[in-house]
Coordinates of C-alpha atoms and ligand atoms in Angstrom, one line a residue:
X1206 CA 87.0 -12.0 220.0
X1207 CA 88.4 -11.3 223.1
X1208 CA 87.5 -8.0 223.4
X1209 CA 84.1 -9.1 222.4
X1210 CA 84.2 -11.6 225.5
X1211 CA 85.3 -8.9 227.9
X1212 CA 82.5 -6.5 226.5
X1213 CA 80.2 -8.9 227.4
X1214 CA 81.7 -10.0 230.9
X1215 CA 81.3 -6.5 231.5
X1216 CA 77.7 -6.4 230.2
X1217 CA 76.3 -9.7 232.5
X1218 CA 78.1 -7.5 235.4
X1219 CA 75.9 -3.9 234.4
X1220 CA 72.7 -6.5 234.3
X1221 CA 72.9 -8.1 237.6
X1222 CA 73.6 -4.3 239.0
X1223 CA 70.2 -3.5 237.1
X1224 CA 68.5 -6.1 237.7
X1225 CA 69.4 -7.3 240.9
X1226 CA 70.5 -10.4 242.4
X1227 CA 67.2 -12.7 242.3
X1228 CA 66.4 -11.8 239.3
X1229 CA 69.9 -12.3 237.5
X1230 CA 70.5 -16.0 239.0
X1231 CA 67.0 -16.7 237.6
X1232 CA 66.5 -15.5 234.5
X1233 CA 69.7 -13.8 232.9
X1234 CA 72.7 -16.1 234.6
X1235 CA 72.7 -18.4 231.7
X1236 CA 72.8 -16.7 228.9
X1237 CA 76.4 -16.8 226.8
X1238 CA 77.7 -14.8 224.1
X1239 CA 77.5 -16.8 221.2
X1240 CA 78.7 -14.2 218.6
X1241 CA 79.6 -10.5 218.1
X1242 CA 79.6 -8.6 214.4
X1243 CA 78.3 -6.3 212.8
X1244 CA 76.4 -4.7 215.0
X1245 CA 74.4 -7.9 216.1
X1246 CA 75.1 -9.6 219.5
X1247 CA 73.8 -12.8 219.7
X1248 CA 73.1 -14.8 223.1
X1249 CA 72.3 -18.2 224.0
X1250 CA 70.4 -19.9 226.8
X1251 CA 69.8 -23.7 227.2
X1252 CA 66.4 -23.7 226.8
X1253 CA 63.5 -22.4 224.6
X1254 CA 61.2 -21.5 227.6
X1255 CA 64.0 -19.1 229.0
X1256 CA 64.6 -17.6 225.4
X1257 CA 60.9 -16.6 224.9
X1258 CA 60.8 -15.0 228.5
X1259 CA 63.9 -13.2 228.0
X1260 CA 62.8 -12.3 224.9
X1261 CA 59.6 -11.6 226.4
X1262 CA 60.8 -9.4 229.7
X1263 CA 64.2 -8.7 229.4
X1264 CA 65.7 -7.8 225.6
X1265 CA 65.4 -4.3 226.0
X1266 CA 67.3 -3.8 228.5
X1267 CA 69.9 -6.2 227.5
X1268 CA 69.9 -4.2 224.3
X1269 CA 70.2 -1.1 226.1
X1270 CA 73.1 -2.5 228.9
X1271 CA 75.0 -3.9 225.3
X1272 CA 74.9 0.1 223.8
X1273 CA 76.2 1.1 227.0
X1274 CA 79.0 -0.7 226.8
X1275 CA 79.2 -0.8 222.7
X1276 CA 77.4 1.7 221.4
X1277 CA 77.7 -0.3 218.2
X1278 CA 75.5 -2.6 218.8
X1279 CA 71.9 -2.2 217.5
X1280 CA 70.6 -5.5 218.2
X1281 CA 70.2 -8.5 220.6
X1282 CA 68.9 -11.9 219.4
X1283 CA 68.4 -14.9 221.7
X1284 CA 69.6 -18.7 220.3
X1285 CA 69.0 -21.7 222.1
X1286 CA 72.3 -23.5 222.6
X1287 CA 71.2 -26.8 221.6
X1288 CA 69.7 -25.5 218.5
X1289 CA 73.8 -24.4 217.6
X1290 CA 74.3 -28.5 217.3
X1291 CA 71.3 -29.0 215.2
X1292 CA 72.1 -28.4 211.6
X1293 CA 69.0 -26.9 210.4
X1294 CA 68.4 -25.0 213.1
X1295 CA 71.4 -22.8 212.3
X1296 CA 69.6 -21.7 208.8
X1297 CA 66.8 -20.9 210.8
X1298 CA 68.5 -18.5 213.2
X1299 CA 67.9 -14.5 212.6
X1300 CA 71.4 -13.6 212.1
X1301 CA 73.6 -14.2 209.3
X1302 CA 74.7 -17.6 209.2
X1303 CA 77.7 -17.9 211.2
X1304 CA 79.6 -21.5 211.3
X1305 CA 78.1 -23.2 214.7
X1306 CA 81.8 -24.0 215.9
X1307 CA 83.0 -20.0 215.6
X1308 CA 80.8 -19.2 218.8
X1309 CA 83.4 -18.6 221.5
X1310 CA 81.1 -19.1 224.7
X1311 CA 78.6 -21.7 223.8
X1312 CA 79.6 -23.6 227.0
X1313 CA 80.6 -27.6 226.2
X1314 CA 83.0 -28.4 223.2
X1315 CA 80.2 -29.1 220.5
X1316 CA 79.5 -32.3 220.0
X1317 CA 78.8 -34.2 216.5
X1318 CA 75.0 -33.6 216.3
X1319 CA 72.1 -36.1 215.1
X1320 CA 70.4 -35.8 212.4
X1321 CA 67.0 -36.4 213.9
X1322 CA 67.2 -34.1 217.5
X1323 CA 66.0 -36.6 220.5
X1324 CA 63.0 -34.9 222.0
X1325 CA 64.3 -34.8 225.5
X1326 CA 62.3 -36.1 229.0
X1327 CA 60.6 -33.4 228.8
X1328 CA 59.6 -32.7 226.0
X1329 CA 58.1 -36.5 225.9
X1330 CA 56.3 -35.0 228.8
X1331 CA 58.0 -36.1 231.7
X1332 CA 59.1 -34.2 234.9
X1333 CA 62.5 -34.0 235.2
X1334 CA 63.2 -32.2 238.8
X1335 CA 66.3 -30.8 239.5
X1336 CA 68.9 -32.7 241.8
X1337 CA 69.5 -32.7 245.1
X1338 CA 72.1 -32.0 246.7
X1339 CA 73.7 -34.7 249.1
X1340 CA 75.7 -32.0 251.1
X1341 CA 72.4 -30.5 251.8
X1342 CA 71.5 -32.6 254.9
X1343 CA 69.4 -32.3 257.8
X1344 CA 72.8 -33.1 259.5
X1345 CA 74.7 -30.5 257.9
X1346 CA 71.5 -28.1 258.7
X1347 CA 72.8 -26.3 262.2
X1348 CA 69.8 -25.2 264.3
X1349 CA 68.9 -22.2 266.1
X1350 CA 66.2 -19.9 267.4
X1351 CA 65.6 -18.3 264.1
X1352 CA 65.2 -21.5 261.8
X1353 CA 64.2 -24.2 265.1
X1354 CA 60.7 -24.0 263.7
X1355 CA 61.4 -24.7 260.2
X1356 CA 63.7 -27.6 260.6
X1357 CA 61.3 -29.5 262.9
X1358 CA 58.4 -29.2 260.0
X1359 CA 60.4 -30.0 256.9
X1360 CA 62.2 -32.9 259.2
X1361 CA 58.7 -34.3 260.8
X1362 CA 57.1 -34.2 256.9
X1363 CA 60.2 -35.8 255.6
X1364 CA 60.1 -38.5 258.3
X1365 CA 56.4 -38.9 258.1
X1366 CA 55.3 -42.2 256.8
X1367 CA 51.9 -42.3 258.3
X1368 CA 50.9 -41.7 254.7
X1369 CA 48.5 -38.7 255.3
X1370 CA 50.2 -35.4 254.5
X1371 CA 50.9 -33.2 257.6
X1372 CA 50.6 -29.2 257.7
X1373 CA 49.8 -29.2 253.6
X1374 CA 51.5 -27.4 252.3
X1375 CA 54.5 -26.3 254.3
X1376 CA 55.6 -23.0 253.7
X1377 CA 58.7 -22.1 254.2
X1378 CA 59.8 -18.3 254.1
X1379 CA 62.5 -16.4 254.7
X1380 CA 65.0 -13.9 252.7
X1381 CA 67.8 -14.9 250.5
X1382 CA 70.6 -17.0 251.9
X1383 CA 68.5 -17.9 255.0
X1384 CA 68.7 -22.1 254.2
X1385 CA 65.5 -22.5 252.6
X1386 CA 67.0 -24.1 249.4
X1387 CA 69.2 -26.3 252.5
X1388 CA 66.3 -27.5 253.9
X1389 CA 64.1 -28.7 250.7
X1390 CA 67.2 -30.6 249.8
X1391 CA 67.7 -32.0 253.1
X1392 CA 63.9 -33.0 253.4
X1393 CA 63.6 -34.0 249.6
X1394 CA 66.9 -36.7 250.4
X1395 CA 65.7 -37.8 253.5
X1396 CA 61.8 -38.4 251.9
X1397 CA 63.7 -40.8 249.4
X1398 CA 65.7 -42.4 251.5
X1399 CA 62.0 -43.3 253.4
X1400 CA 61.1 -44.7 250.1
X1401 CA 59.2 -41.8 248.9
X1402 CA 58.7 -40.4 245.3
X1403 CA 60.2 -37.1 245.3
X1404 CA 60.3 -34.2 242.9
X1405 CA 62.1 -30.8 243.7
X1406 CA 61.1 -28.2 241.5
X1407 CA 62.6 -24.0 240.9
X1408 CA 60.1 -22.3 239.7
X1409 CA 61.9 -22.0 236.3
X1410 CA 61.9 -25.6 235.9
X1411 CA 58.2 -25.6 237.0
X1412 CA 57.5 -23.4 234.1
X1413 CA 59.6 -25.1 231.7
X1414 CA 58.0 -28.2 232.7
X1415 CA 54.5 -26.9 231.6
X1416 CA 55.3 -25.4 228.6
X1417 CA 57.2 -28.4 227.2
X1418 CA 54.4 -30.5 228.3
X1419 CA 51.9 -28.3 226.3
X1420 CA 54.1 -28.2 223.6
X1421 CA 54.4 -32.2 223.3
X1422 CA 50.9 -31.5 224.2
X1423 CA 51.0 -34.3 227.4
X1424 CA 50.0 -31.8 230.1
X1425 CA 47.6 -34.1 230.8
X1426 CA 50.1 -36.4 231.5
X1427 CA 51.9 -33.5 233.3
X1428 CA 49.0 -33.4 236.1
X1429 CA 48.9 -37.3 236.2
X1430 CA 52.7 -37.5 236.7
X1431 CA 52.5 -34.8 239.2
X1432 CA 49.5 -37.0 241.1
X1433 CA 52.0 -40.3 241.1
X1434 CA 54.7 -38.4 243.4
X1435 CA 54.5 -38.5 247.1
X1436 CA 56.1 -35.1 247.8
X1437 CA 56.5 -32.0 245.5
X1438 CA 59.0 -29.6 246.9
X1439 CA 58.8 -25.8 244.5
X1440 CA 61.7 -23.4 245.7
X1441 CA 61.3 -19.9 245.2
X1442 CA 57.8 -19.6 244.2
X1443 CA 57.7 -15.8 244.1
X1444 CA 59.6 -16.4 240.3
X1445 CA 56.6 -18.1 239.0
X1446 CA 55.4 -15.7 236.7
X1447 CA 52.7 -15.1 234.0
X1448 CA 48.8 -15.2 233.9
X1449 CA 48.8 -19.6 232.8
X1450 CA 51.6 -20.2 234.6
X1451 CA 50.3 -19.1 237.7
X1452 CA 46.4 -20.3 237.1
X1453 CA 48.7 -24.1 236.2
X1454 CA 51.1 -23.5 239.8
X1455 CA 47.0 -23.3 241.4
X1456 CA 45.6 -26.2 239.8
X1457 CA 48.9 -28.3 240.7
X1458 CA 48.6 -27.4 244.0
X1459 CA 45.0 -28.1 244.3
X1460 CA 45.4 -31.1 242.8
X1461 CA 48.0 -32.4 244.8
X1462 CA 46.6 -31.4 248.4
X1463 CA 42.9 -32.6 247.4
X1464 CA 44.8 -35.9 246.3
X1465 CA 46.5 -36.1 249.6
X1466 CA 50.1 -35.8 248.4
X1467 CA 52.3 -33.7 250.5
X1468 CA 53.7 -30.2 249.0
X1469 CA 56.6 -27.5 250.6
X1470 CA 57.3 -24.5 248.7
X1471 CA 59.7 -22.1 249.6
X1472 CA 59.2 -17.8 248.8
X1473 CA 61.1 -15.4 250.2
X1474 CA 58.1 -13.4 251.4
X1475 CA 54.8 -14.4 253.0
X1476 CA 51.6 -15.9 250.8
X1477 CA 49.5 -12.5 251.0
X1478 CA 52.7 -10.9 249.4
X1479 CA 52.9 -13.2 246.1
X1480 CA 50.9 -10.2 244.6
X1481 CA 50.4 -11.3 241.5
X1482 CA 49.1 -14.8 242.3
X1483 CA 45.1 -15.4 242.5
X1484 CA 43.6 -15.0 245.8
X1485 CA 42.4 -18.1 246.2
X1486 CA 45.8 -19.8 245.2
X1487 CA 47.5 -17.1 248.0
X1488 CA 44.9 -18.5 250.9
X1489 CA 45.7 -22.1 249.7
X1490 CA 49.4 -21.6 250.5
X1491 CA 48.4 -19.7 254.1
X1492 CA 46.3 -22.2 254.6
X1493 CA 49.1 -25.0 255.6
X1494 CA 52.1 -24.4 257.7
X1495 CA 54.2 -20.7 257.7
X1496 CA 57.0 -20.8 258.9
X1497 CA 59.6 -17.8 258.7
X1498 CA 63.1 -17.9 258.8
X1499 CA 64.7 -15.0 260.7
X1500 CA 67.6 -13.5 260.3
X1501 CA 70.4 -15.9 261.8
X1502 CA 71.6 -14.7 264.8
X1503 CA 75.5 -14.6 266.2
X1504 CA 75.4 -18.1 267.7
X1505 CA 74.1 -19.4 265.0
X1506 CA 76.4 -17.5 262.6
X1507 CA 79.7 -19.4 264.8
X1508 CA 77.6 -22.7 265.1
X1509 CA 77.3 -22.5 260.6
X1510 CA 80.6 -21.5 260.4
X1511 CA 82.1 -24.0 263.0
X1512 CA 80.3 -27.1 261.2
X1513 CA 81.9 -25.0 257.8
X1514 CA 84.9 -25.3 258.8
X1515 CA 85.4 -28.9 260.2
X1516 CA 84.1 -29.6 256.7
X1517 CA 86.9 -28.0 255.1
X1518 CA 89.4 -29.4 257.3
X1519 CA 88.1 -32.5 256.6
X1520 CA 89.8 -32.1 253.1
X1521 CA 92.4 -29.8 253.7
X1522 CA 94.0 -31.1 257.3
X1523 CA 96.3 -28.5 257.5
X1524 CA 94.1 -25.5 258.1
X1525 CA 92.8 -24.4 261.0
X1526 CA 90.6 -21.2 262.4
X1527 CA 90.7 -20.6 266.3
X1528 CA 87.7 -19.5 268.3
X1529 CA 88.6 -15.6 268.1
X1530 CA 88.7 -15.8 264.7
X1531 CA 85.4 -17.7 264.3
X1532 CA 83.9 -15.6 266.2
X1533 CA 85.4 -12.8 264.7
X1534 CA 83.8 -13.3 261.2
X1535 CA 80.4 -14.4 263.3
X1536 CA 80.7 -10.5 264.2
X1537 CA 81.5 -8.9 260.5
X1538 CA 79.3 -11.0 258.4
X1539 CA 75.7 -10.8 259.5
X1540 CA 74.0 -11.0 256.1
X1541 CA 73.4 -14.9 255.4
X1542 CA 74.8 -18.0 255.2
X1543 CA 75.7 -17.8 251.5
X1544 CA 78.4 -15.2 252.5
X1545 CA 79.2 -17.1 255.9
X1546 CA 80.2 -19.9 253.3
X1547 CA 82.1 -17.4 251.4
X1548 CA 84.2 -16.3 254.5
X1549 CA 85.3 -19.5 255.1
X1550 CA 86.4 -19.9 251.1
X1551 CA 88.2 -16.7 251.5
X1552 CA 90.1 -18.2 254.5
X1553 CA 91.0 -21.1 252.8
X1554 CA 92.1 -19.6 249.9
X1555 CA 94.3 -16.9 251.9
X1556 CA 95.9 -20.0 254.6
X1557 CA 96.7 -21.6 251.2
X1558 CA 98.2 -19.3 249.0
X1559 CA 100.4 -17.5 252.2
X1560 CA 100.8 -21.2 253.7
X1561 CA 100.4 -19.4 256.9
X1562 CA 98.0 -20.0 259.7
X1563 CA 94.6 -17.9 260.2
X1564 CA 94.8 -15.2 262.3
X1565 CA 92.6 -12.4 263.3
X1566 CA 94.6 -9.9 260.6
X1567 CA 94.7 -12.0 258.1
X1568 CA 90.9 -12.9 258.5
X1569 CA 90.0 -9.1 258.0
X1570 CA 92.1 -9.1 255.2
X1571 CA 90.4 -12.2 253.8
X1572 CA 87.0 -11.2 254.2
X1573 CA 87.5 -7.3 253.3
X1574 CA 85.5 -7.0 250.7
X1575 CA 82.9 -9.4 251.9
X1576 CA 82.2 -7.2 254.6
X1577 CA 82.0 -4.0 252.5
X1578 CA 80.7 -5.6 249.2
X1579 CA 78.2 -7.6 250.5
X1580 CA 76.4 -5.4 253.5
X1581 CA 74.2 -3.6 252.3
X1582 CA 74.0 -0.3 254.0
X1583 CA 70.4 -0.3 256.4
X1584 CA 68.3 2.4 254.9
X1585 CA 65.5 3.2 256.9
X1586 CA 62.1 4.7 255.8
X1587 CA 62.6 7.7 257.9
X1588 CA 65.8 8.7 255.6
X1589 CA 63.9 7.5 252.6
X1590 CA 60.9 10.1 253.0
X1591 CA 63.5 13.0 254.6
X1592 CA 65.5 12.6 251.3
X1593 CA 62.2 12.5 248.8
X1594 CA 61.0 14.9 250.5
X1595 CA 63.6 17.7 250.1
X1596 CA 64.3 16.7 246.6
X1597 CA 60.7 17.3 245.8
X1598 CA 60.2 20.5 247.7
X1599 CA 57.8 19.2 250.0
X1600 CA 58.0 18.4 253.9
X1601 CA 58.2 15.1 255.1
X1602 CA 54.8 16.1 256.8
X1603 CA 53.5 16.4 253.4
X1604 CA 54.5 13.0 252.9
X1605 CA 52.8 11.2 255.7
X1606 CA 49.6 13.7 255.7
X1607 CA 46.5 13.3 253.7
X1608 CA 47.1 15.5 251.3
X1609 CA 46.5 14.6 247.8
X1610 CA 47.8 17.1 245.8
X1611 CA 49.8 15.9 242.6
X1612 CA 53.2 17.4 244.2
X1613 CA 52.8 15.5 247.1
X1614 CA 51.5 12.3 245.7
X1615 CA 54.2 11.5 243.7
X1616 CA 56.9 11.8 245.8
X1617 CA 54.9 10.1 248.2
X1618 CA 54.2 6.9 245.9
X1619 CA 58.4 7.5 245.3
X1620 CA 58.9 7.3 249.2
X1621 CA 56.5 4.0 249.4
X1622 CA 58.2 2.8 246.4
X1623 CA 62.0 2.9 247.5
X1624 CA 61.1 1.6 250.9
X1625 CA 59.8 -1.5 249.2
X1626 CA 62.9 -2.2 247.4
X1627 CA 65.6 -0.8 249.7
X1628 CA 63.9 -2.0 253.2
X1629 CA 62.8 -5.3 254.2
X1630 CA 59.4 -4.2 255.5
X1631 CA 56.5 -5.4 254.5
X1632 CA 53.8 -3.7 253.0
X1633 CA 51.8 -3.3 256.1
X1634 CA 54.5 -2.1 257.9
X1635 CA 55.2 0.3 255.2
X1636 CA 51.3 1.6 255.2
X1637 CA 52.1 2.2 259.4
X1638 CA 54.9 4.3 258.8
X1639 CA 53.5 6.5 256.1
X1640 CA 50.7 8.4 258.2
X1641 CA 48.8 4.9 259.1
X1642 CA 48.2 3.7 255.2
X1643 CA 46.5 0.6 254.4
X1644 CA 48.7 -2.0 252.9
X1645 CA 47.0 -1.9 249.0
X1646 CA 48.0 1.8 249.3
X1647 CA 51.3 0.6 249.7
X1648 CA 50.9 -1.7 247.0
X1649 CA 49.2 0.1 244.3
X1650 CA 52.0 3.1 244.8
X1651 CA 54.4 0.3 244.5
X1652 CA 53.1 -1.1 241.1
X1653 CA 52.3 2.8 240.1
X1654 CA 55.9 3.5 240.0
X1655 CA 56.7 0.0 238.6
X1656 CA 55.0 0.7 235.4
X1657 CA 56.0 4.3 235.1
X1658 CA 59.8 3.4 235.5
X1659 CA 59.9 1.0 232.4
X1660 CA 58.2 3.4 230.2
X1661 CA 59.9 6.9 231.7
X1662 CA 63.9 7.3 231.4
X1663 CA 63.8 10.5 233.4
X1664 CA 62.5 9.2 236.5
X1665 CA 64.0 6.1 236.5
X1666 CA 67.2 7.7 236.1
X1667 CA 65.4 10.1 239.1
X1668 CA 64.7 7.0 241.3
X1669 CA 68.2 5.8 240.0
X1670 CA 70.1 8.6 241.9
X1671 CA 67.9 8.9 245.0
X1672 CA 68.8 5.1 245.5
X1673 CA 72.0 5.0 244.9
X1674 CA 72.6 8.5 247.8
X1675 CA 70.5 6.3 250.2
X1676 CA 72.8 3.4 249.7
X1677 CA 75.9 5.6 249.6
Ligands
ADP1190 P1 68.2 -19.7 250.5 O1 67.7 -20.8 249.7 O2 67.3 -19.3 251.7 O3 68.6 -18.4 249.8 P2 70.3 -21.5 251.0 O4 69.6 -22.7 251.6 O5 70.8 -21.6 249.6 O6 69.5 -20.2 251.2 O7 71.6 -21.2 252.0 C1 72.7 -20.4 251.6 C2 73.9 -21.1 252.2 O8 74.0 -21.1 253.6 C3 74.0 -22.6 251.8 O9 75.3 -23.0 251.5 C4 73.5 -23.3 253.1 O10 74.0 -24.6 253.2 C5 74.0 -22.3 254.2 N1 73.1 -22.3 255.3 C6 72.0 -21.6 255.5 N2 71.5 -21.8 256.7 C7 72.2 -22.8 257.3 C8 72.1 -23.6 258.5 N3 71.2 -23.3 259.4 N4 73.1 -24.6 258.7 C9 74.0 -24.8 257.8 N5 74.1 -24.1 256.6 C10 73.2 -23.2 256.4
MG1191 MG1 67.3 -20.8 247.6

């Protein structure tokens, strides 16, 4: 079984390569191994919503990732985990009956199951939000140029007790690791502590929210809960998915602003760029407060590391970091504050284990592979179309021209393609650089490519390799 358990560690690792980070955390992080023979891997995930999408979007792959690693393995079924403590259940599940207790990973010791399973809040079709974090503060939130804007709006709505909504909704954008989550949390807590009914919603517990509710049947009281909060906060908006879900995200949102009732979502691109939500649904969104969060600059990089810091030494007196060294990793870690938080772990962990004070060597040792993991090599659209280009035997004038020639489209919609994924540009900006394009140019090529990838293993495997040399 361990060997099965190390296959698998080394499958989850393969799918967040594949997949990417975003979409890993979201959808694919929670799945377990939950047994391993005869050719049949079986998974679990805690709830039924993420089993049918997983089942829906991602068992191929998974299947696929598995054969990679054990070619054994021809086939992938999904379990939910608290099905394993329901008796019945387990006759019901696709794969031979296996005793409930021989699953190795199925996450907390089992516990004696009831015979009748308790629907659960939601299921009864109430809205259970997730927590917030009480480290999440508007006082552990440091300020600077690039997030000055932000902070004010989520602060003044989460202050505001005039009772009329300001700036509905607020929209808060920015790219991953930027303190969008930070500042939800901190407005969400500080809302409550006003008084205020609060719900802070992911978007996968939006969805799981719904579909319960439709199952128990209650939407309606879904929509009437929803109407009896003050202030819905939805993080990460752009992982609402699927044609109902995202009609029910529009109707919520509507209902909630035409009631009055304040709303901040988070994405990590602007409205107009949530491509596959409705039109009118996008404009509803733009038509609040935008707000973008830039990428933190150095003094903000020291001032987030320096309030970091004094709160680790608030537990562990012993350690300290000096100002060179501070600034040092301000220098080396430019990404976000997610790895800015990992930095200072790193110290920690280093000063502890050598019992030695931080110094500027042993910072570079600490943060290493931070600094070379984590940094993504810039690839810039000019190397993107230069390296299409000569793979495809056309010139990068080709590229950019008018021509529309099926040897110079394709490589083209390629070029448009990996700029979207490996650049942060946006589609506009994209459309500028290839010959002056219009941004559903951009767009179309984008999805083009999309849906030829999942269906054609010889030019993924193409877009595979030109990726991985412009990353290289
Ligand atoms: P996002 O949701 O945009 O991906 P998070 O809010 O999760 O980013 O931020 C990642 C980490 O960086 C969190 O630990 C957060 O507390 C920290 N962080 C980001 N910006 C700031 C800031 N301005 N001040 C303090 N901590 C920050
Ligand atoms: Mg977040």
């Amino acid at each position: 079984m361990e060997e099965a358990a190390r296959a698998w560690a080394r499958v989850k690792r393969r799918l967040r390569a594949e997949v990417g980070e975003d979409v890993f955390t979201s959808w694919l992080a929670r799945l377990e191994l939950a047994g391993l023979d005869e050719g049949h891997a079986s998974l679990s995930v805690p709830t039924r919503f993420l089993k049918s999408w997983i089942e829906a979007h991602y068992l191929d792959r998974i299947l696929s990732t598995f054969q990679s690693e054990l070619p054994a393995v021809a086939a992938v079924s999904i379990l939910v985990r608290n099905a394993l403590r329901d008796p019945s259940a387990v006759l019901r599940r696709p794969a031979p009956a296996r005793a409930p207790e021989a699953s190795p990973a199925a996450g907390e010791p089992s516990r004696p199951s009831s015979p009748v399973p308790q629907p659960s809040g939601e299921e009864r079709g109430e809205i259970t939000g997730a927590p917030l974090d009480a480290r999440l503060t508007f006082e552990s939130f440091v300020v600077g140029r690039s997030n000055a804007l932000a902070q004010a709006a989520a602060e003044r709505i989460a202050r505001n007790d005039s009772g009329c909504a300001l700036y509905n909704p607020l929209y808060l954008q920015a790219g991953v690791g930027l303190g969008k989550t930070h500042l939800l949390h901190a407005a969400g807590s500080a809302a409550r502590l006003g008084g205020r009914r609060v719900i802070y919603l992911t978007a996968d517990r939006f969805m799981y929210n719904f579909v319960a509710a439709l199952k128990a049947q209650t939407s309606h009281t879904f929509k009437e809960r929803l109407r009896g909060i003050d202030l819905l906060i939805l993080d990460d908006v752009q992982f609402i998915q699927g044609k109902t879900m995202q009609q029910e995200f529009g109707h919520t949102l509507n209902a909630l602003i035409d009631a009055g009732r304040q709303v901040i979502v988070a994405a990590d691109r602007p409205p107009n760029e949530l491509e596959s939500l409705e039109e009118r649904v996008r404009s509803r969104l733009a038509g609040g407060l935008v707000v973008e969060i830039s990428a933190l600059d150095e003094d903000l990089r020291v001032g987030i590391l320096t309030q970091r810091l004094a709160a680790v030494r608030a537990a562990h007196p012993g350690f300290e970091a000096s100002a060179a060294v501070v600034s040092y990793v301000a220098r080396a870690i430019t990404t976000n504050g997610r790895d800015l938080e990992g930095a200072v772990n790193r110290l920690l962990a280093h000063a502890t284990l050598t019992g030695s004070a931080v110094t500027l060597e042993t910072a570079e040792v600490a943060i290493r592979d931070l600094v070379r993991n984590r940094e993504p090599k810039r690839v810039r659209i000019e190397d993107i179309q230069k390296l299409v280009a000569s793979r495809y035997n056309v010139s990068r004038s080709d590229i950019l021209s008018e021509r529309r020639t099926a040897a110079v489209v394709k490589p083209r919609q390629i070029a448009m393609y990996l700029s979207k994924v490996l650049t942060p540009r946006s589609l506009p900006e994209i459309g500028r650089r290839f010959g002056g394009r219009d941004h559903t140019t951009v767009l179309h090529a984008v999805r083009k490519i999309e849906k030829a990838l999942s269906g054609d293993a010889t030019l993924s495997e193409e877009v595979e390799l030109l990726k991985r040399m412009l990353q290289d």
